[in-house]
Short mmCIF file of N, CA and C in Angstrom, two decimals:
data_model
loop_
_atom_site.label_atom_id
_atom_site.label_comp_id
_atom_site.label_asym_id
_atom_site.label_seq_id
_atom_site.Cartn_x
_atom_site.Cartn_y
_atom_site.Cartn_z
N GLN C 1 10.00 -17.09 -15.38
CA GLN C 1 9.82 -16.69 -16.49
C GLN C 1 9.02 -15.24 -16.74
N VAL C 2 8.36 -14.97 -15.50
CA VAL C 2 7.80 -13.30 -15.70
C VAL C 2 8.43 -12.61 -14.35
N GLN C 3 9.25 -11.31 -14.65
CA GLN C 3 9.71 -10.92 -13.20
C GLN C 3 9.02 -9.29 -13.45
N LEU C 4 9.08 -8.64 -12.34
CA LEU C 4 8.31 -7.80 -12.00
C LEU C 4 9.34 -6.92 -10.97
N VAL C 5 9.08 -5.18 -11.54
CA VAL C 5 9.86 -4.27 -10.69
C VAL C 5 9.14 -3.28 -10.12
N GLU C 6 9.05 -2.73 -8.83
CA GLU C 6 8.00 -1.78 -8.72
C GLU C 6 8.89 -0.53 -8.64
N THR C 7 8.68 0.98 -9.23
CA THR C 7 9.13 2.05 -9.27
C THR C 7 8.38 3.05 -8.56
N GLY C 8 8.89 4.32 -7.95
CA GLY C 8 8.21 5.59 -7.68
C GLY C 8 7.37 5.30 -6.15
N GLY C 9 8.29 4.67 -5.33
CA GLY C 9 7.77 4.89 -3.84
C GLY C 9 8.91 5.86 -3.56
N GLY C 10 8.36 6.50 -2.31
CA GLY C 10 8.84 7.63 -1.56
C GLY C 10 8.35 7.94 -0.20
N LEU C 11 8.49 9.49 -0.11
CA LEU C 11 8.20 10.26 0.97
C LEU C 11 7.60 11.45 0.62
N VAL C 12 6.11 11.43 1.01
CA VAL C 12 5.61 12.31 0.77
C VAL C 12 4.54 12.89 1.88
N GLN C 13 3.80 14.22 2.01
CA GLN C 13 3.15 14.70 2.77
C GLN C 13 1.64 13.96 2.76
N SER C 14 1.19 14.23 3.83
CA SER C 14 -0.26 13.46 4.14
C SER C 14 -1.25 14.86 3.23
N GLY C 15 -2.13 14.42 2.22
CA GLY C 15 -3.17 14.86 1.29
C GLY C 15 -2.18 15.01 0.05
N GLY C 16 -0.76 14.61 -0.47
CA GLY C 16 0.23 14.73 -1.47
C GLY C 16 -0.49 13.17 -2.33
N SER C 17 0.29 13.27 -3.42
CA SER C 17 -0.06 12.02 -4.27
C SER C 17 1.57 11.58 -4.80
N LEU C 18 1.31 9.98 -5.42
CA LEU C 18 2.50 9.72 -5.74
C LEU C 18 1.65 8.34 -6.66
N ARG C 19 2.75 8.43 -8.07
CA ARG C 19 2.22 7.27 -8.88
C ARG C 19 3.07 6.05 -8.81
N LEU C 20 2.72 4.89 -8.66
CA LEU C 20 3.51 3.64 -8.55
C LEU C 20 3.55 3.26 -10.31
N SER C 21 4.75 2.55 -10.83
CA SER C 21 4.51 1.93 -11.36
C SER C 21 5.32 0.08 -11.39
N CYS C 22 4.81 -0.62 -12.59
CA CYS C 22 5.26 -1.92 -12.09
C CYS C 22 5.87 -2.19 -13.62
N GLU C 23 6.91 -2.63 -14.07
CA GLU C 23 7.19 -3.05 -15.26
C GLU C 23 7.49 -4.66 -15.34
N ALA C 24 7.04 -5.16 -16.28
CA ALA C 24 7.19 -6.79 -16.19
C ALA C 24 8.11 -7.24 -17.58
N SER C 25 8.94 -7.97 -17.54
CA SER C 25 9.78 -8.48 -18.25
C SER C 25 9.83 -9.92 -18.30
N GLY C 26 10.17 -10.74 -19.55
CA GLY C 26 9.70 -11.97 -19.53
C GLY C 26 9.01 -12.67 -20.55
N ARG C 27 8.40 -13.78 -20.43
CA ARG C 27 7.14 -14.20 -21.51
C ARG C 27 5.94 -13.22 -21.74
N THR C 28 6.16 -12.37 -23.02
CA THR C 28 5.32 -11.66 -23.15
C THR C 28 3.97 -12.43 -23.09
N PHE C 29 3.82 -13.51 -23.62
CA PHE C 29 1.91 -13.60 -23.41
C PHE C 29 1.63 -13.93 -22.36
N SER C 30 2.84 -14.12 -21.49
CA SER C 30 2.08 -14.79 -19.95
C SER C 30 1.91 -13.30 -19.25
N ILE C 31 2.63 -12.56 -19.36
CA ILE C 31 2.17 -11.01 -18.91
C ILE C 31 1.03 -10.49 -19.83
N LEU C 32 0.88 -10.60 -20.79
CA LEU C 32 -0.49 -9.76 -21.55
C LEU C 32 -2.01 -10.63 -21.12
N ILE C 33 -1.70 -11.95 -20.56
CA ILE C 33 -2.85 -12.67 -20.39
C ILE C 33 -2.58 -12.30 -18.60
N MET C 34 -2.27 -11.95 -18.02
CA MET C 34 -1.99 -11.68 -16.22
C MET C 34 -3.42 -10.91 -15.99
N GLY C 35 -3.74 -11.02 -14.81
CA GLY C 35 -4.68 -10.13 -13.89
C GLY C 35 -3.45 -9.62 -13.29
N TRP C 36 -3.20 -8.18 -13.27
CA TRP C 36 -2.55 -7.62 -12.35
C TRP C 36 -2.93 -7.16 -10.67
N GLY C 37 -2.34 -7.07 -9.60
CA GLY C 37 -2.92 -6.94 -8.84
C GLY C 37 -1.43 -5.19 -7.59
N TRP C 38 -1.85 -5.30 -6.75
CA TRP C 38 -1.29 -3.97 -5.79
C TRP C 38 -1.61 -4.71 -4.88
N PHE C 39 -0.65 -4.93 -3.87
CA PHE C 39 -1.16 -4.97 -2.22
C PHE C 39 0.04 -4.35 -1.73
N ARG C 40 -0.04 -3.96 0.07
CA ARG C 40 0.91 -3.38 0.59
C ARG C 40 0.98 -4.18 1.86
N GLN C 41 2.26 -4.19 2.20
CA GLN C 41 2.05 -4.37 4.05
C GLN C 41 3.02 -3.44 4.59
N SER C 42 2.59 -3.24 5.82
CA SER C 42 3.18 -2.25 6.81
C SER C 42 4.07 -2.98 8.02
N PRO C 43 4.86 -2.74 8.80
CA PRO C 43 5.59 -3.71 9.80
C PRO C 43 4.27 -4.22 10.62
N GLY C 44 4.46 -5.23 10.65
CA GLY C 44 3.79 -6.04 12.03
C GLY C 44 2.29 -6.19 11.70
N LYS C 45 2.23 -6.08 10.02
CA LYS C 45 0.61 -6.20 10.01
C LYS C 45 1.14 -7.29 8.67
N GLU C 46 -0.19 -8.08 8.52
CA GLU C 46 -0.06 -8.94 6.86
C GLU C 46 -0.42 -8.11 5.86
N ARG C 47 -0.23 -8.67 4.83
CA ARG C 47 0.56 -8.14 3.47
C ARG C 47 -2.15 -8.10 2.85
N GLU C 48 -1.87 -6.94 2.82
CA GLU C 48 -3.02 -6.67 2.52
C GLU C 48 -3.41 -6.33 0.76
N PHE C 49 -4.14 -6.93 0.49
CA PHE C 49 -5.00 -6.18 -0.93
C PHE C 49 -5.56 -4.50 -1.27
N VAL C 50 -4.61 -3.98 -2.27
CA VAL C 50 -5.16 -2.56 -2.41
C VAL C 50 -5.78 -2.46 -3.77
N ALA C 51 -5.82 -3.34 -4.74
CA ALA C 51 -6.35 -2.91 -6.22
C ALA C 51 -5.92 -4.32 -6.67
N THR C 52 -6.92 -4.22 -8.20
CA THR C 52 -6.70 -5.39 -9.12
C THR C 52 -7.20 -4.56 -10.25
N ILE C 53 -6.62 -5.44 -11.28
CA ILE C 53 -7.09 -4.82 -12.85
C ILE C 53 -7.18 -6.13 -13.59
N SER C 54 -8.11 -6.45 -14.37
CA SER C 54 -8.05 -7.28 -15.38
C SER C 54 -7.15 -7.55 -16.45
N GLN C 55 -7.06 -8.48 -17.04
CA GLN C 55 -6.14 -8.60 -18.29
C GLN C 55 -6.23 -7.61 -19.44
N SER C 56 -7.76 -7.18 -19.72
CA SER C 56 -8.02 -5.98 -20.64
C SER C 56 -8.10 -4.96 -20.26
N GLY C 57 -8.24 -4.79 -18.66
CA GLY C 57 -7.84 -3.35 -18.19
C GLY C 57 -9.46 -2.91 -17.92
N GLY C 58 -10.18 -3.60 -18.32
CA GLY C 58 -11.46 -3.44 -18.05
C GLY C 58 -12.57 -3.14 -17.05
N THR C 59 -11.88 -3.99 -16.00
CA THR C 59 -12.58 -4.11 -14.73
C THR C 59 -11.58 -4.31 -13.94
N THR C 60 -11.98 -3.67 -12.77
CA THR C 60 -10.78 -3.05 -11.38
C THR C 60 -11.71 -3.17 -10.37
N MET C 61 -11.33 -3.44 -9.28
CA MET C 61 -11.72 -3.29 -7.92
C MET C 61 -10.45 -2.97 -6.93
N TYR C 62 -11.18 -2.18 -6.03
CA TYR C 62 -10.39 -1.95 -4.75
C TYR C 62 -10.65 -1.82 -3.53
N SER C 63 -9.81 -2.11 -2.80
CA SER C 63 -9.86 -2.26 -1.26
C SER C 63 -10.71 -1.02 -0.98
N ASP C 64 -11.77 -0.99 0.29
CA ASP C 64 -12.43 -0.48 0.66
C ASP C 64 -11.80 1.10 1.53
N SER C 65 -10.22 1.13 1.73
CA SER C 65 -9.46 1.66 2.22
C SER C 65 -9.04 2.43 1.46
N VAL C 66 -8.99 2.49 0.21
CA VAL C 66 -8.20 3.23 -1.05
C VAL C 66 -9.16 3.81 -1.96
N LYS C 67 -10.32 3.14 -1.69
CA LYS C 67 -11.51 3.29 -3.26
C LYS C 67 -11.89 4.62 -3.09
N GLY C 68 -11.67 5.08 -4.24
CA GLY C 68 -11.91 6.73 -4.34
C GLY C 68 -10.75 7.45 -4.35
N ARG C 69 -9.70 7.21 -4.21
CA ARG C 69 -8.72 7.85 -3.41
C ARG C 69 -7.48 7.11 -4.78
N PHE C 70 -7.05 5.89 -4.78
CA PHE C 70 -6.34 5.18 -5.57
C PHE C 70 -6.81 4.84 -6.69
N THR C 71 -5.97 5.26 -8.18
CA THR C 71 -6.66 4.56 -9.31
C THR C 71 -5.37 3.47 -10.16
N ILE C 72 -6.04 2.53 -10.29
CA ILE C 72 -5.03 1.28 -10.96
C ILE C 72 -5.43 1.16 -12.58
N SER C 73 -4.42 1.35 -13.29
CA SER C 73 -3.89 1.23 -14.70
C SER C 73 -3.10 -0.05 -15.08
N ARG C 74 -3.09 -0.62 -16.40
CA ARG C 74 -2.13 -1.37 -17.19
C ARG C 74 -2.01 -0.38 -18.55
N ASP C 75 -0.86 -0.86 -19.15
CA ASP C 75 -0.57 -0.31 -20.42
C ASP C 75 -0.01 -1.60 -20.83
N ASN C 76 -0.54 -2.69 -21.94
CA ASN C 76 -0.38 -4.00 -22.31
C ASN C 76 0.99 -3.60 -22.76
N ALA C 77 1.03 -2.40 -24.10
CA ALA C 77 1.81 -2.45 -24.50
C ALA C 77 3.35 -2.28 -24.11
N LYS C 78 3.27 -1.86 -22.87
CA LYS C 78 4.78 -1.30 -22.05
C LYS C 78 4.50 -2.54 -21.45
N LYS C 79 3.68 -3.16 -21.30
CA LYS C 79 4.21 -4.24 -20.20
C LYS C 79 4.16 -3.87 -18.83
N ALA C 80 3.24 -2.70 -18.47
CA ALA C 80 3.47 -2.32 -17.42
C ALA C 80 2.10 -1.88 -16.47
N MET C 81 2.23 -1.81 -15.24
CA MET C 81 1.20 -1.10 -14.48
C MET C 81 1.27 -0.27 -13.59
N TYR C 82 0.12 0.57 -13.43
CA TYR C 82 0.23 1.84 -12.49
C TYR C 82 -0.36 1.94 -11.42
N LEU C 83 -0.51 2.68 -10.31
CA LEU C 83 -1.50 2.89 -9.21
C LEU C 83 -0.87 4.27 -8.94
N GLN C 84 -1.53 5.15 -9.33
CA GLN C 84 -1.97 6.63 -9.21
C GLN C 84 -2.64 6.71 -7.42
N MET C 85 -2.04 7.29 -6.52
CA MET C 85 -2.32 7.21 -5.08
C MET C 85 -2.43 8.73 -5.01
N ASN C 86 -3.54 9.43 -4.38
CA ASN C 86 -3.93 10.62 -4.07
C ASN C 86 -4.56 11.06 -3.15
N ASP C 87 -4.69 11.98 -2.52
CA ASP C 87 -5.03 12.24 -1.20
C ASP C 87 -4.25 11.32 -0.11
N LEU C 88 -2.94 11.01 0.26
CA LEU C 88 -2.66 9.80 0.60
C LEU C 88 -2.53 10.71 2.56
N LYS C 89 -2.78 9.52 2.99
CA LYS C 89 -2.83 9.39 4.46
C LYS C 89 -1.43 8.40 4.87
N PRO C 90 -1.07 9.03 6.75
CA PRO C 90 -0.29 8.30 6.95
C PRO C 90 -0.25 6.68 7.06
N GLU C 91 -1.66 6.37 7.17
CA GLU C 91 -1.91 4.96 7.34
C GLU C 91 -1.79 3.99 5.62
N ASP C 92 -1.49 4.61 4.77
CA ASP C 92 -1.16 4.27 3.87
C ASP C 92 0.56 3.96 3.43
N THR C 93 1.16 4.07 4.82
CA THR C 93 2.72 4.21 4.91
C THR C 93 2.84 2.55 4.61
N ALA C 94 3.42 1.85 3.96
CA ALA C 94 3.88 0.42 3.38
C ALA C 94 4.83 0.33 2.80
N VAL C 95 4.91 -1.02 2.47
CA VAL C 95 5.94 -1.44 1.58
C VAL C 95 4.74 -1.94 0.56
N TYR C 96 4.54 -1.60 -1.01
CA TYR C 96 4.17 -1.52 -2.28
C TYR C 96 4.66 -2.23 -3.09
N TYR C 97 3.40 -3.58 -3.17
CA TYR C 97 4.08 -5.31 -4.01
C TYR C 97 3.31 -4.65 -5.27
N CYS C 98 3.73 -5.15 -6.15
CA CYS C 98 2.78 -5.70 -7.52
C CYS C 98 2.67 -7.04 -7.96
N ALA C 99 2.30 -7.18 -8.46
CA ALA C 99 1.42 -8.76 -8.58
C ALA C 99 1.08 -9.30 -9.53
N GLY C 100 1.57 -10.56 -10.13
CA GLY C 100 0.41 -10.92 -11.47
C GLY C 100 0.03 -12.26 -11.51
N GLY C 101 -0.99 -12.58 -11.93
CA GLY C 101 -1.53 -13.49 -11.68
C GLY C 101 -2.53 -14.02 -12.45
N SER C 102 -3.73 -15.12 -12.57
CA SER C 102 -4.41 -15.96 -13.49
C SER C 102 -5.40 -14.86 -14.06
N GLY C 103 -5.90 -13.87 -12.78
CA GLY C 103 -6.97 -13.24 -13.15
C GLY C 103 -7.30 -12.26 -11.85
N LEU C 104 -8.43 -11.36 -11.91
CA LEU C 104 -8.74 -10.28 -11.44
C LEU C 104 -9.10 -10.94 -9.57
N SER C 105 -8.26 -11.21 -8.98
CA SER C 105 -8.38 -11.72 -7.44
C SER C 105 -7.76 -10.26 -6.45
N THR C 106 -8.76 -10.53 -5.39
CA THR C 106 -8.09 -10.19 -4.07
C THR C 106 -7.31 -10.80 -3.26
N SER C 107 -7.05 -12.09 -3.36
CA SER C 107 -6.49 -12.85 -2.86
C SER C 107 -5.07 -12.87 -3.03
N SER C 108 -4.00 -12.77 -2.19
CA SER C 108 -2.65 -12.88 -2.92
C SER C 108 -2.17 -13.89 -3.16
N LEU C 109 -3.31 -15.30 -2.58
CA LEU C 109 -3.05 -16.32 -3.06
C LEU C 109 -3.25 -16.72 -4.24
N SER C 110 -4.06 -15.64 -5.27
CA SER C 110 -3.84 -16.09 -6.79
C SER C 110 -2.90 -15.15 -7.67
N TYR C 111 -1.86 -15.01 -6.77
CA TYR C 111 -0.84 -14.27 -7.75
C TYR C 111 0.66 -15.06 -7.88
N THR C 112 0.98 -15.34 -9.05
CA THR C 112 2.38 -16.34 -8.96
C THR C 112 2.93 -15.29 -8.99
N TYR C 113 3.40 -14.14 -9.48
CA TYR C 113 4.78 -13.31 -9.35
C TYR C 113 4.91 -12.07 -9.06
N TRP C 114 5.64 -11.79 -7.98
CA TRP C 114 5.93 -10.61 -7.20
C TRP C 114 7.34 -9.59 -7.64
N GLY C 115 7.06 -8.41 -7.55
CA GLY C 115 8.47 -7.34 -7.45
C GLY C 115 8.92 -7.61 -5.86
N PRO C 116 9.81 -6.94 -5.91
CA PRO C 116 10.82 -6.84 -4.52
C PRO C 116 9.92 -5.58 -3.59
N GLY C 117 8.92 -5.28 -4.13
CA GLY C 117 8.49 -3.95 -3.21
C GLY C 117 9.18 -2.70 -3.47
N THR C 118 8.36 -1.60 -3.00
CA THR C 118 8.56 -0.25 -3.08
C THR C 118 8.14 0.66 -2.25
N GLN C 119 8.68 1.38 -1.02
CA GLN C 119 8.60 2.09 -0.02
C GLN C 119 7.90 3.33 -0.18
N VAL C 120 6.35 2.98 0.25
CA VAL C 120 5.80 4.44 0.46
C VAL C 120 5.47 5.37 2.15
N ILE C 121 6.20 6.19 2.01
CA ILE C 121 5.73 6.82 3.37
C ILE C 121 5.31 8.21 3.51
N VAL C 122 4.10 8.12 4.23
CA VAL C 122 3.11 9.19 4.22
C VAL C 122 3.56 9.98 5.57
N SER C 123 4.03 11.40 5.50
CA SER C 123 4.20 12.15 6.74
C SER C 123 2.85 13.16 7.47
N SER C 124 2.23 12.99 8.35
CA SER C 124 1.68 13.86 8.93
C SER C 124 1.80 15.20 8.81
#
């Protein structure tokens, strides 16, 4: 019903910036009422919450590890979500996933739709 695709990953030096995008296709109504989220997973670790944004874009939440460095946003007209990542650190290296669900949530269990992921590598 809804498909998500992430772009924007890559290799960056410590202290650098990247902007991830997530574009949705499928049922427009479902996309517009979704809460969106970003998660990430490093080798050998569980998938962890990064950021989430409400349906309107008016409310956001961040993990403590990225607060102040990352900014989540959405453009409902474009059916897209973004993650601006500044001051990147080697520990930010992971596969980043965008997700769509019923509302604002830090739990991966709350999200129904997932993208395939995009790799971010931060070199020291």
